CSV table of C-alpha atoms and ligand atoms in Angstrom, one decimal:
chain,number,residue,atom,x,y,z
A,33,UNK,CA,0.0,0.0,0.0
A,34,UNK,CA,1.5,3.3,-0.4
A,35,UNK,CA,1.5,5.9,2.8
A,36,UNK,CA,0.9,9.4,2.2
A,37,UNK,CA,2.4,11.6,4.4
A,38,UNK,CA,1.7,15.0,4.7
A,39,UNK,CA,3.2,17.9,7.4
A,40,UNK,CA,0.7,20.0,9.1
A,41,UNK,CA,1.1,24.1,8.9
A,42,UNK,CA,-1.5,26.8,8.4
A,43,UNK,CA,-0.8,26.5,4.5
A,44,UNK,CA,-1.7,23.1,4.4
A,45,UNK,CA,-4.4,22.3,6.9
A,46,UNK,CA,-7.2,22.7,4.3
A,47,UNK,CA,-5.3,19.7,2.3
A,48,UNK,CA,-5.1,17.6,5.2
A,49,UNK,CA,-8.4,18.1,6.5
A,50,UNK,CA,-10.3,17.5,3.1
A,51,UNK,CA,-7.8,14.1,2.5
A,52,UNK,CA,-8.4,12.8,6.2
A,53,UNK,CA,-12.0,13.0,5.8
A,54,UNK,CA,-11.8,11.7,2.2
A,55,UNK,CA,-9.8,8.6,3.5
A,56,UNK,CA,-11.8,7.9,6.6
A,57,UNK,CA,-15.3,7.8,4.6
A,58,UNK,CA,-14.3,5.6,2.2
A,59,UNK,CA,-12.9,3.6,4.9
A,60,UNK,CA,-9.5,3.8,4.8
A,61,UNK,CA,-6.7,4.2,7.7
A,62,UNK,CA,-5.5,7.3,8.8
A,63,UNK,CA,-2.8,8.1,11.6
A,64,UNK,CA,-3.5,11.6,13.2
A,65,UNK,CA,-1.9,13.5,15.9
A,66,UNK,CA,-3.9,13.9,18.8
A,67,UNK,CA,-2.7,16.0,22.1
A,68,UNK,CA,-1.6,12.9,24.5
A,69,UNK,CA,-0.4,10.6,21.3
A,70,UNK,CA,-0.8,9.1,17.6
A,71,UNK,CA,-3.8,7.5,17.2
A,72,UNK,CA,-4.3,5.2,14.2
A,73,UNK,CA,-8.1,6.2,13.0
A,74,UNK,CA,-11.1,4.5,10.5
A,75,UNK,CA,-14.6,5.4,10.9
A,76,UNK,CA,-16.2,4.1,14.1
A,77,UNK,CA,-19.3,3.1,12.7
A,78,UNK,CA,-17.8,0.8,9.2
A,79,UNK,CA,-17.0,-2.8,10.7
A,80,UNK,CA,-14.6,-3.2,7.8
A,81,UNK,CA,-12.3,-0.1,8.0
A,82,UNK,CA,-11.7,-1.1,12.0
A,83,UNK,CA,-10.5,-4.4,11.0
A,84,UNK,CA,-7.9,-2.7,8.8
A,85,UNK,CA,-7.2,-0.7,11.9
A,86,UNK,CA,-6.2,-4.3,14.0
A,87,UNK,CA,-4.5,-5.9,10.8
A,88,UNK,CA,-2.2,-3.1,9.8
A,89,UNK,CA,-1.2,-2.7,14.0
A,90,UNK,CA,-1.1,-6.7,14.8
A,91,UNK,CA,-2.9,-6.3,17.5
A,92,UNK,CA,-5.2,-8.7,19.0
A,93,UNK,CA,-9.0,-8.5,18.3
A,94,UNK,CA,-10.4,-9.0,21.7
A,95,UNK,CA,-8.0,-5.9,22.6
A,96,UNK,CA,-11.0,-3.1,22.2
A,97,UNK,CA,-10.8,0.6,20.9
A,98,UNK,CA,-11.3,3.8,21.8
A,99,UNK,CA,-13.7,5.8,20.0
A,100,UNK,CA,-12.9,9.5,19.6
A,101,UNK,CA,-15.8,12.0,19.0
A,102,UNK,CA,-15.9,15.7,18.5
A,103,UNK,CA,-19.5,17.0,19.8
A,104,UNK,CA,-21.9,15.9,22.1
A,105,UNK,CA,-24.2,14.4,19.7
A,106,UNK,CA,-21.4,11.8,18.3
A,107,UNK,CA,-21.5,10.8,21.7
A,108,UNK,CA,-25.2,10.2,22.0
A,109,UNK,CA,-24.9,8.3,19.1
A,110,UNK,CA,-22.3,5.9,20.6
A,111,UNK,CA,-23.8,5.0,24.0
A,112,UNK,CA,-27.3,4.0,25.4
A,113,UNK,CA,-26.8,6.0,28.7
A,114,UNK,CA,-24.4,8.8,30.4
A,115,UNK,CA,-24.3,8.2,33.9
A,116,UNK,CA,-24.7,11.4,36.3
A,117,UNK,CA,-20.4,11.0,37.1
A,118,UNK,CA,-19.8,10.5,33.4
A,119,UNK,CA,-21.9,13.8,33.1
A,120,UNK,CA,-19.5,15.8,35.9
A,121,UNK,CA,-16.4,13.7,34.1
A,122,UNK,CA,-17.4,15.5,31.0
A,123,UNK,CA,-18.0,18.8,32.2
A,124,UNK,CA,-14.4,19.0,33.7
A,125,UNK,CA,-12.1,17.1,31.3
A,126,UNK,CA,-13.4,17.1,27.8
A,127,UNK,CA,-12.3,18.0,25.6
A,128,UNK,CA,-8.9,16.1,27.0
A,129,UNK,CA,-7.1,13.2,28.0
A,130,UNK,CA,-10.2,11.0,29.9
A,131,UNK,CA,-11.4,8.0,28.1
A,132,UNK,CA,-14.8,7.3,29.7
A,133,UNK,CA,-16.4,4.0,29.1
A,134,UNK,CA,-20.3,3.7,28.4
A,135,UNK,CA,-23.0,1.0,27.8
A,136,UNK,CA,-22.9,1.0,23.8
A,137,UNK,CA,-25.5,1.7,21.7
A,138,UNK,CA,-26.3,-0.7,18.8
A,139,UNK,CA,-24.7,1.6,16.2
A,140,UNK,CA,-21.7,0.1,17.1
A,141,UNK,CA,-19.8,-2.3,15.8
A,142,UNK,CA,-18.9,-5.1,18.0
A,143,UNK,CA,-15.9,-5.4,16.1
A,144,UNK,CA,-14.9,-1.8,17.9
A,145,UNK,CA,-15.6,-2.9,21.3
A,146,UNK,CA,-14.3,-6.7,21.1
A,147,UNK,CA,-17.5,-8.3,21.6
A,148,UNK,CA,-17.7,-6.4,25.1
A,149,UNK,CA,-21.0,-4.3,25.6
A,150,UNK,CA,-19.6,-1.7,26.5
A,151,UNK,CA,-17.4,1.1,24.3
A,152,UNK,CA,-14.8,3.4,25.8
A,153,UNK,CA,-15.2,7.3,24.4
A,154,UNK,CA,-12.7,10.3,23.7
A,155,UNK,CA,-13.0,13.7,23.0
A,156,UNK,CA,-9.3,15.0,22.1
A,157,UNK,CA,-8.6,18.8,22.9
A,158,UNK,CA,-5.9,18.6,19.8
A,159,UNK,CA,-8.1,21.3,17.1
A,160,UNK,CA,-6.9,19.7,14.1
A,161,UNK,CA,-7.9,16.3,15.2
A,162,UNK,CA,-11.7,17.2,16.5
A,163,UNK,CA,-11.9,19.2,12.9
A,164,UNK,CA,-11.6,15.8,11.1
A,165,UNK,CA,-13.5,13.8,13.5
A,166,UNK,CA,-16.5,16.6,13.4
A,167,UNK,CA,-16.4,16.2,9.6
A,168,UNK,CA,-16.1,12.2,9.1
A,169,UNK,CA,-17.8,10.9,12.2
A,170,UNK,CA,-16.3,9.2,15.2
A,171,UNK,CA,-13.3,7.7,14.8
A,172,UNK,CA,-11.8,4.4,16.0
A,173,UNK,CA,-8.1,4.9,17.0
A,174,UNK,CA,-5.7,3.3,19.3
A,175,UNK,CA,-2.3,4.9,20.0
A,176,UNK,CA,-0.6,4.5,16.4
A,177,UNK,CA,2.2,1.8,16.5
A,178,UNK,CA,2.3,-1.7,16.0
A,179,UNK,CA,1.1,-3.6,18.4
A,180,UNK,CA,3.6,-4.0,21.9
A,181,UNK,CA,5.4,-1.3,21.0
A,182,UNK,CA,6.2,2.7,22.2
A,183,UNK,CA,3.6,4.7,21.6
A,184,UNK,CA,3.8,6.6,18.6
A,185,UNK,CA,4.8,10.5,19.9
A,186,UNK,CA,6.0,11.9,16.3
A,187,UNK,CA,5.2,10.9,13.1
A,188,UNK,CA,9.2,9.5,12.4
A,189,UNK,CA,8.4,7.2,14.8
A,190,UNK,CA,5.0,6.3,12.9
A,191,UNK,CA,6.7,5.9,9.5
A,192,UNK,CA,9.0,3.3,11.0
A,193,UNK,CA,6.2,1.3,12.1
A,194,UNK,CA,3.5,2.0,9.6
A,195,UNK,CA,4.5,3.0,6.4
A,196,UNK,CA,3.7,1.1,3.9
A,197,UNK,CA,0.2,-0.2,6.2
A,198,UNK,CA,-2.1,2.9,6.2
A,199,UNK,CA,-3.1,5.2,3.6
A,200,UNK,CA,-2.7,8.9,5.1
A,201,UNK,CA,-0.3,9.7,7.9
A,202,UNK,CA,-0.1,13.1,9.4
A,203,UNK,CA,2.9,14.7,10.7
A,204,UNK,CA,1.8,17.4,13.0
A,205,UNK,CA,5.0,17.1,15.1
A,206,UNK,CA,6.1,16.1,18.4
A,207,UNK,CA,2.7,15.0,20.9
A,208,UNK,CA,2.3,18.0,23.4
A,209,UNK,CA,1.3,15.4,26.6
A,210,UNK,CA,3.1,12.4,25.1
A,211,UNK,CA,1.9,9.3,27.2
A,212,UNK,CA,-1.8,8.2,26.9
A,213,UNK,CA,-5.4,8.7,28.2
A,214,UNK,CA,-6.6,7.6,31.5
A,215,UNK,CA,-9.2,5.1,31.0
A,216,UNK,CA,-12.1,5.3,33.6
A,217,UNK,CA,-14.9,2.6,33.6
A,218,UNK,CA,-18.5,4.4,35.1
A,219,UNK,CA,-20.6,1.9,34.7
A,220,UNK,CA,-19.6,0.9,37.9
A,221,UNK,CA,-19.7,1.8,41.4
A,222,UNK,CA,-17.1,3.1,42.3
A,223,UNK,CA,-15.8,4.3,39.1
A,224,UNK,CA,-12.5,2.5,38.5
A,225,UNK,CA,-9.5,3.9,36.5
A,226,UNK,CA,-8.5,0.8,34.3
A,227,UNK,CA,-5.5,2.1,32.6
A,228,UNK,CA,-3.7,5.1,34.6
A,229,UNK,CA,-3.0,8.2,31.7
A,230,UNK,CA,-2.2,11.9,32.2
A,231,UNK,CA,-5.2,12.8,34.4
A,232,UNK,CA,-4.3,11.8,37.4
A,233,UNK,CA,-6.6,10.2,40.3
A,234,UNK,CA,-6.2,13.2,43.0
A,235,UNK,CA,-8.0,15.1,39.6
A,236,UNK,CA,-10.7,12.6,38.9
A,237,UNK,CA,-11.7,12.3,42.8
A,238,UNK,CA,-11.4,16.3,43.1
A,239,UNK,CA,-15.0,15.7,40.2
A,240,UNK,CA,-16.8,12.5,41.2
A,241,UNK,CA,-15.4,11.7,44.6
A,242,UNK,CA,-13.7,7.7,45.5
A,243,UNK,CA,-12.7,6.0,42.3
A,244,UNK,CA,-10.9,2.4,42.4
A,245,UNK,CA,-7.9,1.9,40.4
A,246,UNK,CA,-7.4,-1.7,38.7
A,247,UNK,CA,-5.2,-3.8,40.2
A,248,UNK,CA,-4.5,-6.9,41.9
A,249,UNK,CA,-7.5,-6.6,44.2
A,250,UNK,CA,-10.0,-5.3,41.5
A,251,UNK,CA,-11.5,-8.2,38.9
A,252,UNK,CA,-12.3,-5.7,36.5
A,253,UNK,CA,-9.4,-5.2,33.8
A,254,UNK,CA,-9.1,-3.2,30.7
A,255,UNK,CA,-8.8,-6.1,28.1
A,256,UNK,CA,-5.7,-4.6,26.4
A,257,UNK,CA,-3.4,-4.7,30.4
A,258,UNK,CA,-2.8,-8.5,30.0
A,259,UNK,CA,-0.9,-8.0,26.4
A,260,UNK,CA,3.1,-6.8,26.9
A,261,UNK,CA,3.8,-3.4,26.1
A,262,UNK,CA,5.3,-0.1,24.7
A,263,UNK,CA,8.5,-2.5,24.9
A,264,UNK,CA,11.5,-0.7,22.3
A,265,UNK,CA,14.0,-3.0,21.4
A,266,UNK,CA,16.4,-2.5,23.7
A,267,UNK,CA,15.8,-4.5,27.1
A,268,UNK,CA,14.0,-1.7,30.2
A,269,UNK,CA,15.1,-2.1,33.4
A,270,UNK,CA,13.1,-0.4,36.4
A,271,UNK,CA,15.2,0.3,39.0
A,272,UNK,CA,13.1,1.3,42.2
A,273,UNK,CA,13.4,2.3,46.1
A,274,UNK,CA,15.3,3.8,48.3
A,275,UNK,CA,18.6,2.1,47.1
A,276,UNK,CA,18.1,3.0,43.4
A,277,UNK,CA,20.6,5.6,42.9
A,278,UNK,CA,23.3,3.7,43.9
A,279,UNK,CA,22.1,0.8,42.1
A,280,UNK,CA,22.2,1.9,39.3
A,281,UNK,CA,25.4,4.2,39.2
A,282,UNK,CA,26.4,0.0,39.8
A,283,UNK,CA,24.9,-0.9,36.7
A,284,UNK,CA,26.0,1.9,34.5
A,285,UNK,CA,29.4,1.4,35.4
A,286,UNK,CA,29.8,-2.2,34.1
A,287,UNK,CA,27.0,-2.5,31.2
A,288,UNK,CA,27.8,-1.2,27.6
A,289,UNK,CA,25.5,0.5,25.6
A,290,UNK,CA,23.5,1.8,28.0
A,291,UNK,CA,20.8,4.7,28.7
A,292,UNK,CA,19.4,5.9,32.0
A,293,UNK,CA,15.9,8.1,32.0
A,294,UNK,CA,16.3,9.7,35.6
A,295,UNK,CA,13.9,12.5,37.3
A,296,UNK,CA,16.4,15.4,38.3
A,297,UNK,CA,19.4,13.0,39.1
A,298,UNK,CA,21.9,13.1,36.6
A,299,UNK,CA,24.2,10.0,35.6
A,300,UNK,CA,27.6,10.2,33.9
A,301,UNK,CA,29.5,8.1,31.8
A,302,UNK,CA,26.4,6.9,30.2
A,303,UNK,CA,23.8,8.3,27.2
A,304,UNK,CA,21.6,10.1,30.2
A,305,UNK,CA,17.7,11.6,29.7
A,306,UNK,CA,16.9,13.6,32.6
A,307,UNK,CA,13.4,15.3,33.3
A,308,UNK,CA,13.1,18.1,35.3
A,309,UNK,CA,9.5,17.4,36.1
A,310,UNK,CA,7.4,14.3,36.1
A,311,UNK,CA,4.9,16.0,33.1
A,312,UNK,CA,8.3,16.1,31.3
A,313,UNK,CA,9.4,12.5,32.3
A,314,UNK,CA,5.7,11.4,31.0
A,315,UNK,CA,6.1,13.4,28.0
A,316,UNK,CA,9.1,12.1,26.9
A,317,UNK,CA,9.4,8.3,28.0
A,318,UNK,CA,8.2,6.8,24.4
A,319,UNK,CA,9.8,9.3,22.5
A,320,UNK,CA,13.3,8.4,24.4
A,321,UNK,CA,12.8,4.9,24.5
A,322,UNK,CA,12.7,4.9,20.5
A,323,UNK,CA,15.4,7.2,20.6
A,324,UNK,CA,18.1,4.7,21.9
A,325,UNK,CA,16.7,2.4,19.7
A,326,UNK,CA,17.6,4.3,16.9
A,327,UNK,CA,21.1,5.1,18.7
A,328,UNK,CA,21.7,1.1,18.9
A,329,UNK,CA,21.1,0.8,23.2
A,330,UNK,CA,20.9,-2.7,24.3
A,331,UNK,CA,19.6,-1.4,27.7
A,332,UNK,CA,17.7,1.0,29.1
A,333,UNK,CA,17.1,1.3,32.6
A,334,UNK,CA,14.3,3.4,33.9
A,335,UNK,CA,14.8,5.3,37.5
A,336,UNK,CA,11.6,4.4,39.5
A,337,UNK,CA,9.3,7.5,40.5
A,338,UNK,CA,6.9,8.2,42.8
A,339,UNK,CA,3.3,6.8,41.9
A,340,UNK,CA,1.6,9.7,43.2
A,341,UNK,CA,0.0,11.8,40.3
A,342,UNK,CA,1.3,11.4,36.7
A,343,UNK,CA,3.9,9.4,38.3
A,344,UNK,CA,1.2,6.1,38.6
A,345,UNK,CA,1.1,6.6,34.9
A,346,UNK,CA,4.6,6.9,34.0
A,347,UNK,CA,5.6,3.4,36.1
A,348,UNK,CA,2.7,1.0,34.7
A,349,UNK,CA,4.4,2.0,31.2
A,350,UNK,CA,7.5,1.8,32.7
A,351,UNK,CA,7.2,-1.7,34.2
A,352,UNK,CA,4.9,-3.0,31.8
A,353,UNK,CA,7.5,-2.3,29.2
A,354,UNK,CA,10.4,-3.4,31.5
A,355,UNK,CA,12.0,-7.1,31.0
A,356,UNK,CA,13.2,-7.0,34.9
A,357,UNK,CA,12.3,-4.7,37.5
A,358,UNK,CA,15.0,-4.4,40.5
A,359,UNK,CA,14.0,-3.1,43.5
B,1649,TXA,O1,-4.5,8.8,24.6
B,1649,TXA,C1,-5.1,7.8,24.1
B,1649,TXA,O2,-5.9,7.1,24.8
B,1649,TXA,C2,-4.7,7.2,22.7
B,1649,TXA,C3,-5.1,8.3,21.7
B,1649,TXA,C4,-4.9,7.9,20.3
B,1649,TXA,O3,-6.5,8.7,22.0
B,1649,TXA,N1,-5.3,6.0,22.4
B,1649,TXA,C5,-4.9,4.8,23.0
B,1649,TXA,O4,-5.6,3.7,22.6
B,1649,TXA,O5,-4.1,4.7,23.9
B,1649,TXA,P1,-5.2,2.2,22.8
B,1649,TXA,O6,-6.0,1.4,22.0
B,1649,TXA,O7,-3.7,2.1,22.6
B,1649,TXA,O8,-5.6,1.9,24.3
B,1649,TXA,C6,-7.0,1.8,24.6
B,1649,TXA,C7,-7.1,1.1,26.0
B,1649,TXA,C8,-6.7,-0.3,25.9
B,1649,TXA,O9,-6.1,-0.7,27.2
B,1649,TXA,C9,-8.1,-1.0,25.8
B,1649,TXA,O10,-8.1,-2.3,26.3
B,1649,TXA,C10,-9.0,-0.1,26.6
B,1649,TXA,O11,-8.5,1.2,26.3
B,1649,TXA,N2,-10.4,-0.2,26.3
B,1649,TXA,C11,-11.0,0.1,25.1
B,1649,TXA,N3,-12.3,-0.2,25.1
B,1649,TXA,C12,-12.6,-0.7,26.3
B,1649,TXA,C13,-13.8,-1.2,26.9
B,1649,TXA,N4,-14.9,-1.2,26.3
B,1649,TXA,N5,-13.6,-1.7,28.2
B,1649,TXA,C14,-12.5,-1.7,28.9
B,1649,TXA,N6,-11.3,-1.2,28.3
B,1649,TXA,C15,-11.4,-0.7,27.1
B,1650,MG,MG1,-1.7,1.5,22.8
């Protein structure tokens, strides 16, 4: 197949625009920027453009999507109810980085939601992406990369792992928030957080009061947890507690080709990223961990942080990704 790809500016946004929404209606695949990453997009509602969408990423078909809308009544056509806390969710977040799950309405396809009856929602703050889903209709997308790996965060990125498997991609440069969603499940009480993103707990509670997060003591489970993931090439190591400074200065000091992502402490005699801030440290995590890939690192080791806010998001990437976690 051959891969469009087309940069976004002010001169070109009518282009894109008009081509995006030409693409998606006649169900084809198109890879978009959104604000938190790259989402790989066909139209919500055509059963056969969303299987394009798990064939050209490999990814497993009982791993649901997200479906990304622009207004209020793409919503309504998506679900069969919107719980009072979904409501106040709403209010507060969207347009943003919460991905509420709803009972589903028959217009979808069960394709979308991987036979579950429920279908998890999006509205993306990025104005070029809410533009193109106004225009063609909710859109299917998970983050754009093939399946198990980084999370696409610039379109380079994409092109390595998609070229060649979708028809449009478009390069509107590096992702502003960089790591994904939060996923929040409503049609339960408590609301649980099944996949911790960039809005944080404290913020969801500060809305809709006690939510549950999914973990070893909750049953519920976001399909697409149990698969491994955002893994680069090179091998993660998480390296957490107390102890973890020296630790790794131990590592580093014996291991070749090696990279160290660090909050504030800084690491010589080794390819070093350091964030001065844990939005920073989010931001960057998929976008460095393809960087050492493309700079040949065998191993990447990943100083722990503190789960409190963004930081819960930042280590379930970074452990899920990780092939040992030392503590
Ligand atoms: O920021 C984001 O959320 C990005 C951008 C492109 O919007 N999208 C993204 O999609 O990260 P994806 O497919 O990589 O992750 C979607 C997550 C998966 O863990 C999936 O299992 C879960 O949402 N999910 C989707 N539908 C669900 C449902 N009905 N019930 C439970 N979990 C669901
Ligand atoms: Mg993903």
């Amino acid at each position: 197949m051959k891969t469009t790809t087309l940069r976004y500016s002010k001169a070109t946004e009518k282009k894109i625009i008009t081509r995006a929404v030409s693409v998606l209606s006649q169900g084809n695949v198109v890879v978009f920027p959104t604000e938190t990453v790259y989402g790989i997009g066909a139209s919500a509602l055509q059963a056969k453009a969303v299987k394009k969408i798990f064939k050209a990423k490999g990814r497993p078909s009982d791993n649901p999507l997200i479906v990304h809308v622009a207004s209020d009544e793409q919503l309504r056509m998506l679900v069969s109810e919107i719980p009072d806390k979904a409501k106040q969710l709403i209010k507060k977040f969207w347009p943003g980085a919460l991905t509420i799950i709803f009972r589903k309405s028959s217009k979808v396809p069960m394709i979308v939601t991987a036979n579950l009856d429920t279908v998890a929602v999006r509205m993306p703050s990025h104005s070029l992406a809410r533009v193109i889903i106004q225009e063609a209709g909710p859109v299917a997308a998970p983050s754009a990369n093939i399946s198990g790996r980084p999370s696409g965060t610039t379109a380079r990125h994409i092109i390595e792992d998609l070229q060649g498997k979708v028809d449009l991609i478009i390069d509107g440069g590096k992702s502003l928030i960089g790591i994904e969603s939060t996923v929040i499940d409503v049609t339960v009480e408590p609301p649980i957080i099944l996949r911790p993103g960039y809005i944080t707990k404290e913020q969801l509670e500060r809305v809709i009061g006690k939510v549950l997060v999914s973990g070893h003591k909750t049953k519920v489970k976001s399909p697409g947890m149990k698969y491994s993931h955002y893994s680069p090439k090179a091998q993660v190591i998480v390296v957490e507690g107390k102890k973890r400074i020296q630790i790794i200065k131990g590592l580093v000091s014996h291991l070749k080709n090696t990279s160290v992502i660090s909050l504030e402490t800084k690491y010589s005699n080794t390819k070093n990223y350091v964030s001065p801030t844990l939005r920073h440290f989010a931001q960057h995590l998929f976008h460095n961990f393809r960087e050492c890939d493309s700079l040949g690192i065998r191993i990447i080791i990943v100083e722990g942080v503190s789960e409190k806010g963004i930081g819960h998001a930042i280590m379930n990437r970074a452990r899920k990704a990780a092939v040992k976690i030392v503590h």
